[in-house]
PDB file of C-alpha atoms in Angstrom:
ATOM      1  CA  MET A 694     -20.322 -15.725  -1.417  1.00 82.00           C
ATOM      2  CA  ARG A 695     -19.847 -12.247   0.076  1.00 88.00           C
ATOM      3  CA  LEU A 696     -19.367  -9.620  -2.614  1.00 92.00           C
ATOM      4  CA  LEU A 697     -18.273  -6.004  -2.174  1.00 93.00           C
ATOM      5  CA  LEU A 698     -19.904  -3.689  -4.723  1.00 94.00           C
ATOM      6  CA  VAL A 699     -18.115  -0.334  -5.024  1.00 94.00           C
ATOM      7  CA  GLU A 700     -20.479   1.950  -6.933  1.00 92.00           C
ATOM      8  CA  ASP A 701     -21.393   5.596  -6.261  1.00 90.00           C
ATOM      9  CA  ASP A 702     -24.648   5.542  -8.276  1.00 90.00           C
ATOM     10  CA  ASN A 703     -27.327   4.304  -5.864  1.00 91.00           C
ATOM     11  CA  HIS A 704     -29.786   3.398  -8.635  1.00 92.00           C
ATOM     12  CA  VAL A 705     -27.196   1.266 -10.474  1.00 90.00           C
ATOM     13  CA  ALA A 706     -26.090  -0.312  -7.201  1.00 92.00           C
ATOM     14  CA  ALA A 707     -29.651  -1.144  -6.136  1.00 93.00           C
ATOM     15  CA  ALA A 708     -30.482  -2.827  -9.449  1.00 91.00           C
ATOM     16  CA  LEU A 709     -27.237  -4.778  -9.571  1.00 90.00           C
ATOM     17  CA  SER A 710     -27.477  -5.781  -5.901  1.00 92.00           C
ATOM     18  CA  ALA A 711     -30.943  -7.191  -6.524  1.00 92.00           C
ATOM     19  CA  VAL A 712     -29.686  -9.318  -9.424  1.00 90.00           C
ATOM     20  CA  LEU A 713     -26.639 -10.521  -7.494  1.00 90.00           C
ATOM     21  CA  SER A 714     -28.749 -11.358  -4.441  1.00 90.00           C
ATOM     22  CA  ARG A 715     -31.083 -13.482  -6.586  1.00 88.00           C
ATOM     23  CA  HIS A 716     -28.023 -15.456  -7.687  1.00 87.00           C
ATOM     24  CA  GLY A 717     -26.943 -16.194  -4.137  1.00 87.00           C
ATOM     25  CA  PHE A 718     -24.490 -13.359  -3.378  1.00 89.00           C
ATOM     26  CA  ASP A 719     -24.381 -11.538  -0.059  1.00 91.00           C
ATOM     27  CA  VAL A 720     -23.795  -7.987  -1.320  1.00 93.00           C
ATOM     28  CA  THR A 721     -22.211  -5.146   0.656  1.00 93.00           C
ATOM     29  CA  HIS A 722     -22.489  -1.757  -1.056  1.00 94.00           C
ATOM     30  CA  ALA A 723     -19.724   0.854  -0.718  1.00 93.00           C
ATOM     31  CA  ARG A 724     -20.355   4.290  -2.263  1.00 93.00           C
ATOM     32  CA  SER A 725     -16.771   5.541  -2.269  1.00 92.00           C
ATOM     33  CA  GLY A 726     -13.201   4.289  -2.300  1.00 90.00           C
ATOM     34  CA  GLU A 727     -12.771   5.011   1.405  1.00 91.00           C
ATOM     35  CA  GLU A 728     -15.942   3.062   2.272  1.00 91.00           C
ATOM     36  CA  ALA A 729     -14.639   0.145   0.226  1.00 91.00           C
ATOM     37  CA  LEU A 730     -11.277   0.145   2.010  1.00 89.00           C
ATOM     38  CA  GLN A 731     -12.997   0.304   5.402  1.00 88.00           C
ATOM     39  CA  ALA A 732     -15.250  -2.615   4.433  1.00 88.00           C
ATOM     40  CA  LEU A 733     -12.183  -4.709   3.644  1.00 85.00           C
ATOM     41  CA  LEU A 734     -10.652  -4.267   7.098  1.00 78.00           C
ATOM     42  CA  PRO A 735     -10.355  -7.602   8.951  1.00 66.00           C
ATOM     43  CA  ASP A 736     -13.454  -8.451  10.932  1.00 61.00           C
ATOM     44  CA  THR A 737     -15.134 -11.484  12.400  1.00 48.00           C
ATOM     45  CA  GLY A 738     -17.261 -12.183   9.323  1.00 60.00           C
ATOM     46  CA  ALA A 739     -16.454 -14.290   6.311  1.00 71.00           C
ATOM     47  CA  PRO A 740     -14.043 -12.593   3.873  1.00 81.00           C
ATOM     48  CA  PHE A 741     -15.294 -11.148   0.613  1.00 88.00           C
ATOM     49  CA  GLY A 742     -15.040 -13.483  -2.362  1.00 88.00           C
ATOM     50  CA  VAL A 743     -14.960 -10.753  -5.040  1.00 91.00           C
ATOM     51  CA  VAL A 744     -14.805  -6.953  -5.264  1.00 93.00           C
ATOM     52  CA  LEU A 745     -16.714  -5.239  -8.106  1.00 93.00           C
ATOM     53  CA  LEU A 746     -14.974  -1.882  -8.439  1.00 92.00           C
ATOM     54  CA  ASP A 747     -16.371   1.002 -10.470  1.00 90.00           C
ATOM     55  CA  LEU A 748     -13.609   3.412 -11.534  1.00 86.00           C
ATOM     56  CA  GLY A 749     -15.717   6.595 -11.451  1.00 85.00           C
ATOM     57  CA  LEU A 750     -15.753   7.184  -7.698  1.00 89.00           C
ATOM     58  CA  PRO A 751     -16.444  10.553  -6.027  1.00 88.00           C
ATOM     59  CA  ASP A 752     -13.543  10.666  -3.562  1.00 87.00           C
ATOM     60  CA  GLN A 753     -10.589   9.107  -5.402  1.00 86.00           C
ATOM     61  CA  ASP A 754      -9.651   7.471  -8.678  1.00 85.00           C
ATOM     62  CA  GLY A 755     -10.707   3.834  -8.977  1.00 85.00           C
ATOM     63  CA  PHE A 756      -7.226   2.844 -10.128  1.00 87.00           C
ATOM     64  CA  GLU A 757      -5.794   4.223  -6.880  1.00 88.00           C
ATOM     65  CA  VAL A 758      -8.422   2.302  -4.902  1.00 89.00           C
ATOM     66  CA  CYS A 759      -7.507  -0.905  -6.740  1.00 89.00           C
ATOM     67  CA  GLY A 760      -3.835  -0.481  -5.853  1.00 87.00           C
ATOM     68  CA  ARG A 761      -4.692   0.092  -2.208  1.00 87.00           C
ATOM     69  CA  ILE A 762      -7.032  -2.903  -2.151  1.00 87.00           C
ATOM     70  CA  ARG A 763      -4.323  -5.129  -3.591  1.00 83.00           C
ATOM     71  CA  LYS A 764      -1.866  -4.038  -0.882  1.00 81.00           C
ATOM     72  CA  ARG A 765      -4.448  -4.973   1.754  1.00 78.00           C
ATOM     73  CA  THR A 766      -5.910  -8.245   0.467  1.00 81.00           C
ATOM     74  CA  ALA A 767      -5.675 -10.899  -2.265  1.00 80.00           C
ATOM     75  CA  THR A 768      -9.457 -10.795  -2.828  1.00 85.00           C
ATOM     76  CA  PRO A 769     -10.181 -10.883  -6.591  1.00 87.00           C
ATOM     77  CA  VAL A 770     -11.018  -7.466  -8.059  1.00 90.00           C
ATOM     78  CA  ILE A 771     -13.132  -6.940 -11.182  1.00 91.00           C
ATOM     79  CA  MET A 772     -13.004  -3.400 -12.538  1.00 88.00           C
ATOM     80  CA  VAL A 773     -16.299  -2.165 -13.979  1.00 87.00           C
ATOM     81  CA  THR A 774     -15.998   0.938 -16.146  1.00 80.00           C
ATOM     82  CA  ALA A 775     -16.924   2.734 -19.343  1.00 79.00           C
ATOM     83  CA  ARG A 776     -13.213   3.124 -20.204  1.00 73.00           C
ATOM     84  CA  SER A 777     -12.669   0.628 -23.003  1.00 70.00           C
ATOM     85  CA  ASP A 778      -9.177   1.544 -24.265  1.00 74.00           C
ATOM     86  CA  VAL A 779      -6.450  -1.085 -24.006  1.00 78.00           C
ATOM     87  CA  ARG A 780      -4.103   1.178 -22.029  1.00 80.00           C
ATOM     88  CA  SER A 781      -6.663   1.548 -19.252  1.00 79.00           C
ATOM     89  CA  ARG A 782      -7.197  -2.224 -19.123  1.00 78.00           C
ATOM     90  CA  ILE A 783      -3.437  -2.850 -18.954  1.00 80.00           C
ATOM     91  CA  HIS A 784      -3.063  -0.224 -16.232  1.00 81.00           C
ATOM     92  CA  GLY A 785      -5.829  -1.850 -14.183  1.00 80.00           C
ATOM     93  CA  LEU A 786      -4.345  -5.316 -14.537  1.00 79.00           C
ATOM     94  CA  ASN A 787      -0.888  -4.020 -13.625  1.00 79.00           C
ATOM     95  CA  LEU A 788      -2.355  -2.622 -10.419  1.00 79.00           C
ATOM     96  CA  GLY A 789      -3.599  -6.101  -9.521  1.00 79.00           C
ATOM     97  CA  ALA A 790      -7.115  -6.302 -10.949  1.00 84.00           C
ATOM     98  CA  ASP A 791      -8.126  -9.821 -11.928  1.00 84.00           C
ATOM     99  CA  ASP A 792     -10.552  -8.830 -14.698  1.00 85.00           C
ATOM    100  CA  TYR A 793     -11.978  -5.786 -16.450  1.00 83.00           C
ATOM    101  CA  VAL A 794     -15.611  -5.390 -17.581  1.00 85.00           C
ATOM    102  CA  VAL A 795     -16.627  -2.550 -19.897  1.00 83.00           C
ATOM    103  CA  LYS A 796     -20.038  -0.849 -19.602  1.00 81.00           C
ATOM    104  CA  PRO A 797     -22.607  -1.491 -20.887  1.00 80.00           C
ATOM    105  CA  TYR A 798     -22.315  -5.188 -20.096  1.00 81.00           C
ATOM    106  CA  ASP A 799     -24.655  -8.151 -20.123  1.00 83.00           C
ATOM    107  CA  THR A 800     -25.612  -9.239 -16.610  1.00 85.00           C
ATOM    108  CA  MET A 801     -25.022 -12.914 -17.374  1.00 85.00           C
ATOM    109  CA  GLU A 802     -21.555 -12.038 -18.692  1.00 83.00           C
ATOM    110  CA  LEU A 803     -20.775 -10.230 -15.438  1.00 86.00           C
ATOM    111  CA  LEU A 804     -21.982 -13.219 -13.408  1.00 86.00           C
ATOM    112  CA  ALA A 805     -19.816 -15.544 -15.495  1.00 84.00           C
ATOM    113  CA  ARG A 806     -16.781 -13.346 -14.903  1.00 83.00           C
ATOM    114  CA  ILE A 807     -17.440 -13.253 -11.148  1.00 86.00           C
ATOM    115  CA  HIS A 808     -17.604 -17.036 -10.995  1.00 82.00           C
ATOM    116  CA  ALA A 809     -14.516 -17.314 -13.204  1.00 78.00           C
ATOM    117  CA  VAL A 810     -12.279 -15.135 -11.001  1.00 79.00           C
ATOM    118  CA  SER A 811     -13.542 -16.820  -7.842  1.00 76.00           C
ATOM    119  CA  ARG A 812     -12.557 -20.226  -9.282  1.00 70.00           C
ATOM    120  CA  ARG A 813      -9.095 -18.916 -10.119  1.00 61.00           C
ATOM    121  CA  THR A 814      -8.406 -17.926  -6.519  1.00 54.00           C
ATOM    122  CA  VAL A 815      -7.023 -21.133  -5.069  1.00 46.00           C
ATOM    123  CA  PRO A 816      -5.914 -21.122  -1.419  1.00 42.00           C
ATOM    124  CA  SER A 817      -2.274 -21.783  -0.771  1.00 39.00           C
ATOM    125  CA  ASP A 818      -1.370 -25.416  -0.332  1.00 39.00           C
ATOM    126  CA  PRO A 819      -0.688 -26.443   3.246  1.00 38.00           C
ATOM    127  CA  ALA A 820       2.896 -27.153   4.197  1.00 38.00           C
ATOM    128  CA  PRO A 821       3.930 -30.795   3.604  1.00 41.00           C
ATOM    129  CA  PRO A 822       4.216 -33.095   6.624  1.00 39.00           C
ATOM    130  CA  ALA A 823       7.577 -32.869   8.358  1.00 39.00           C
ATOM    131  CA  GLU A 824       8.427 -36.481   7.567  1.00 44.00           C
ATOM    132  CA  GLU A 825       8.154 -35.932   3.805  1.00 41.00           C
ATOM    133  CA  PRO A 826      11.463 -35.003   2.156  1.00 42.00           C
ATOM    134  CA  ALA A 827      11.531 -31.595   0.505  1.00 46.00           C
ATOM    135  CA  ALA A 828      11.784 -31.504  -3.264  1.00 49.00           C
ATOM    136  CA  GLY A 829      15.095 -30.415  -4.777  1.00 53.00           C
ATOM    137  CA  PRO A 830      15.468 -26.831  -5.978  1.00 62.00           C
ATOM    138  CA  GLN A 831      14.139 -26.086  -9.439  1.00 71.00           C
ATOM    139  CA  PRO A 832      16.743 -24.650 -11.794  1.00 82.00           C
ATOM    140  CA  PRO A 833      15.861 -21.283 -13.325  1.00 86.00           C
ATOM    141  CA  LEU A 834      14.590 -21.076 -16.891  1.00 87.00           C
ATOM    142  CA  ARG A 835      17.057 -19.088 -19.012  1.00 87.00           C
ATOM    143  CA  LEU A 836      15.871 -17.687 -22.324  1.00 86.00           C
ATOM    144  CA  GLY A 837      18.492 -15.336 -23.686  1.00 86.00           C
ATOM    145  CA  PRO A 838      18.506 -12.271 -21.403  1.00 90.00           C
ATOM    146  CA  VAL A 839      15.397 -13.520 -19.546  1.00 91.00           C
ATOM    147  CA  THR A 840      15.726 -15.587 -16.370  1.00 92.00           C
ATOM    148  CA  ILE A 841      12.643 -17.062 -14.697  1.00 92.00           C
ATOM    149  CA  GLU A 842      12.958 -18.270 -11.095  1.00 91.00           C
ATOM    150  CA  LEU A 843       9.965 -20.572 -10.628  1.00 87.00           C
ATOM    151  CA  PRO A 844      10.208 -21.163  -6.844  1.00 85.00           C
ATOM    152  CA  THR A 845      10.493 -17.445  -6.035  1.00 89.00           C
ATOM    153  CA  ARG A 846       8.301 -16.309  -8.973  1.00 89.00           C
ATOM    154  CA  GLN A 847      10.947 -13.768  -9.940  1.00 92.00           C
ATOM    155  CA  VAL A 848      11.756 -12.631 -13.477  1.00 93.00           C
ATOM    156  CA  LEU A 849      15.008 -10.951 -14.480  1.00 93.00           C
ATOM    157  CA  VAL A 850      15.905  -9.292 -17.763  1.00 92.00           C
ATOM    158  CA  ASP A 851      19.657  -8.712 -18.158  1.00 90.00           C
ATOM    159  CA  GLY A 852      19.922  -9.215 -14.409  1.00 90.00           C
ATOM    160  CA  ALA A 853      17.331  -6.575 -13.514  1.00 92.00           C
ATOM    161  CA  ALA A 854      14.140  -7.669 -11.738  1.00 92.00           C
ATOM    162  CA  VAL A 855      10.833  -7.115 -13.540  1.00 92.00           C
ATOM    163  CA  SER A 856       7.639  -6.796 -11.496  1.00 91.00           C
ATOM    164  CA  LEU A 857       4.835  -8.988 -12.861  1.00 90.00           C
ATOM    165  CA  THR A 858       1.336  -9.660 -11.619  1.00 87.00           C
ATOM    166  CA  ARG A 859       0.367 -13.166 -10.562  1.00 85.00           C
ATOM    167  CA  LYS A 860      -1.302 -14.007 -13.862  1.00 87.00           C
ATOM    168  CA  GLU A 861       1.444 -12.398 -15.950  1.00 90.00           C
ATOM    169  CA  PHE A 862       4.019 -14.623 -14.254  1.00 91.00           C
ATOM    170  CA  ASP A 863       1.877 -17.745 -14.673  1.00 90.00           C
ATOM    171  CA  LEU A 864       1.395 -16.955 -18.358  1.00 92.00           C
ATOM    172  CA  LEU A 865       5.101 -16.334 -18.998  1.00 93.00           C
ATOM    173  CA  ALA A 866       6.141 -19.443 -17.050  1.00 91.00           C
ATOM    174  CA  LEU A 867       3.734 -21.609 -19.045  1.00 90.00           C
ATOM    175  CA  LEU A 868       5.077 -20.428 -22.398  1.00 91.00           C
ATOM    176  CA  ALA A 869       8.711 -20.533 -21.210  1.00 89.00           C
ATOM    177  CA  GLN A 870       8.602 -24.165 -20.154  1.00 85.00           C
ATOM    178  CA  ARG A 871       8.171 -25.172 -23.809  1.00 85.00           C
ATOM    179  CA  PRO A 872       9.826 -22.452 -25.903  1.00 85.00           C
ATOM    180  CA  GLY A 873       8.982 -22.591 -29.589  1.00 85.00           C
ATOM    181  CA  VAL A 874       5.834 -24.639 -28.981  1.00 86.00           C
ATOM    182  CA  VAL A 875       2.538 -23.004 -29.948  1.00 86.00           C
ATOM    183  CA  PHE A 876       0.030 -22.910 -27.101  1.00 87.00           C
ATOM    184  CA  ARG A 877      -3.590 -22.668 -28.189  1.00 86.00           C
ATOM    185  CA  ARG A 878      -5.588 -19.828 -26.680  1.00 85.00           C
ATOM    186  CA  GLU A 879      -8.017 -22.325 -25.131  1.00 82.00           C
ATOM    187  CA  GLN A 880      -5.109 -24.231 -23.586  1.00 82.00           C
ATOM    188  CA  ILE A 881      -3.583 -21.093 -22.070  1.00 86.00           C
ATOM    189  CA  ILE A 882      -6.909 -19.943 -20.639  1.00 82.00           C
ATOM    190  CA  SER A 883      -7.539 -23.395 -19.191  1.00 78.00           C
ATOM    191  CA  GLN A 884      -4.134 -23.686 -17.516  1.00 80.00           C
ATOM    192  CA  VAL A 885      -3.572 -20.090 -16.371  1.00 84.00           C
ATOM    193  CA  TRP A 886      -7.128 -18.896 -15.678  1.00 77.00           C
ATOM    194  CA  ARG A 887      -8.547 -22.352 -14.857  1.00 72.00           C
ATOM    195  CA  THR A 888     -11.656 -21.764 -16.901  1.00 66.00           C
ATOM    196  CA  SER A 889     -12.941 -22.559 -20.372  1.00 58.00           C
ATOM    197  CA  TRP A 890     -15.147 -19.488 -20.624  1.00 53.00           C
ATOM    198  CA  GLU A 891     -14.557 -17.764 -23.967  1.00 54.00           C
ATOM    199  CA  GLY A 892     -14.899 -14.257 -22.539  1.00 56.00           C
ATOM    200  CA  THR A 893     -11.481 -14.590 -20.911  1.00 57.00           C
ATOM    201  CA  GLY A 894      -9.880 -14.230 -24.358  1.00 59.00           C
ATOM    202  CA  ARG A 895      -9.865 -10.428 -24.130  1.00 74.00           C
ATOM    203  CA  THR A 896      -8.102 -10.641 -20.767  1.00 81.00           C
ATOM    204  CA  LEU A 897      -5.479 -12.939 -22.314  1.00 85.00           C
ATOM    205  CA  GLU A 898      -4.732 -10.392 -25.048  1.00 86.00           C
ATOM    206  CA  VAL A 899      -4.280  -7.628 -22.487  1.00 86.00           C
ATOM    207  CA  HIS A 900      -1.900  -9.772 -20.399  1.00 89.00           C
ATOM    208  CA  ILE A 901       0.181 -10.619 -23.493  1.00 91.00           C
ATOM    209  CA  ALA A 902       0.438  -6.902 -24.365  1.00 90.00           C
ATOM    210  CA  SER A 903       1.426  -6.077 -20.796  1.00 90.00           C
ATOM    211  CA  LEU A 904       4.136  -8.769 -20.745  1.00 92.00           C
ATOM    212  CA  ARG A 905       5.645  -7.522 -23.996  1.00 91.00           C
ATOM    213  CA  SER A 906       5.726  -3.994 -22.594  1.00 91.00           C
ATOM    214  CA  LYS A 907       7.171  -4.869 -19.179  1.00 91.00           C
ATOM    215  CA  LEU A 908       9.870  -7.165 -20.564  1.00 91.00           C
ATOM    216  CA  ARG A 909      10.648  -4.611 -23.299  1.00 89.00           C
ATOM    217  CA  MET A 910      10.879  -7.490 -25.738  1.00 88.00           C
ATOM    218  CA  PRO A 911       7.875  -7.342 -28.087  1.00 88.00           C
ATOM    219  CA  ALA A 912       9.213 -10.226 -30.195  1.00 89.00           C
ATOM    220  CA  LEU A 913       9.595 -12.597 -27.232  1.00 90.00           C
ATOM    221  CA  ILE A 914       5.967 -13.730 -27.405  1.00 93.00           C
ATOM    222  CA  GLU A 915       4.810 -14.377 -30.943  1.00 92.00           C
ATOM    223  CA  THR A 916       1.167 -14.369 -31.992  1.00 92.00           C
ATOM    224  CA  VAL A 917       0.258 -17.331 -34.170  1.00 89.00           C
ATOM    225  CA  ARG A 918      -2.767 -15.977 -35.964  1.00 86.00           C
ATOM    226  CA  GLY A 919      -5.920 -17.996 -35.417  1.00 83.00           C
ATOM    227  CA  VAL A 920      -4.188 -20.416 -33.045  1.00 85.00           C
ATOM    228  CA  GLY A 921      -2.477 -18.880 -30.024  1.00 88.00           C
ATOM    229  CA  TYR A 922       0.959 -17.820 -28.819  1.00 92.00           C
ATOM    230  CA  ARG A 923       4.487 -19.139 -28.508  1.00 91.00           C
ATOM    231  CA  LEU A 924       7.649 -17.958 -26.834  1.00 91.00           C
ATOM    232  CA  VAL A 925      10.540 -17.279 -29.210  1.00 89.00           C
ATOM    233  CA  VAL A 926      14.008 -17.739 -27.681  1.00 79.00           C
ATOM    234  CA  PRO A 927      16.101 -14.629 -28.460  1.00 71.00           C
ATOM    235  CA  SER A 928      19.226 -15.150 -30.542  1.00 66.00           C
ATOM    236  CA  PRO A 929      22.517 -14.960 -28.604  1.00 59.00           C
TER     237      PRO A 929
END
C-alpha cells in the first residue's frame, strides 16, 4: 500500500517511515501541506491508500490541509497530533478525517488504525447489468423533525439540510432503522466501521457527539451506559 506521510520533523518522519516500510508500506514523505497536496495530484502511479497527516505543519494549519485533501480525493486521512481535546477531534472528523491519533502513540496501535481505515474504504459497487430491473425507491425515514433520505444520503431537520460526513450518516442511518432498539458498541463498530478493533471506540464517541451537535438534538441519541446507544423518537 502507498502511504503519504505528512510530517515536518525529519527525524520523526525517518523513524516512522522505517517502521512503516518494514510492515510493507511504500511511504512518500511530504514536509508541508503544499507538498502533500502536490503529492496527491493525479499521476500514473497507484493511488495512496492512506494519508497520515500531522497538524503542526510549517506552512498552513493541518485542519485546512485536511479540508483541501478531502475536496481533492476520498483517500482515508488519519490525523496525528498532540491535540487531545474532544473539540479538536470533532473538528477534524467534520472536515473529513477518518480517524484521529493522539501523540504519543504506540506504533502497533497506529498500524492497526491504518489497516482499519483502509478496510473501511470500499470501492463503489459497479452499476447493475442493464437487463436487471432497478429496485424501487426507498421511502425516507421520518423521526419527528428528522428526515433521512437513504438513496441520496441526505438528512433534513425541520426541512433544512444538515451536512454530515460519510461515517456520521452511516451511524445515524443504522440507529434510525430500528428506533428505540439499543445497539451495542461492538455492533455499531462492526457495521459502520467494518472492524472489531476496540480502539475504534473513541472514534465512535466523537461521532456521536458530533451528530448530537449538528442535529441540535442532544436527546435524539441516548447513551445506554455500559451497553451502547439507541435513537429516541422525538415526541410530536
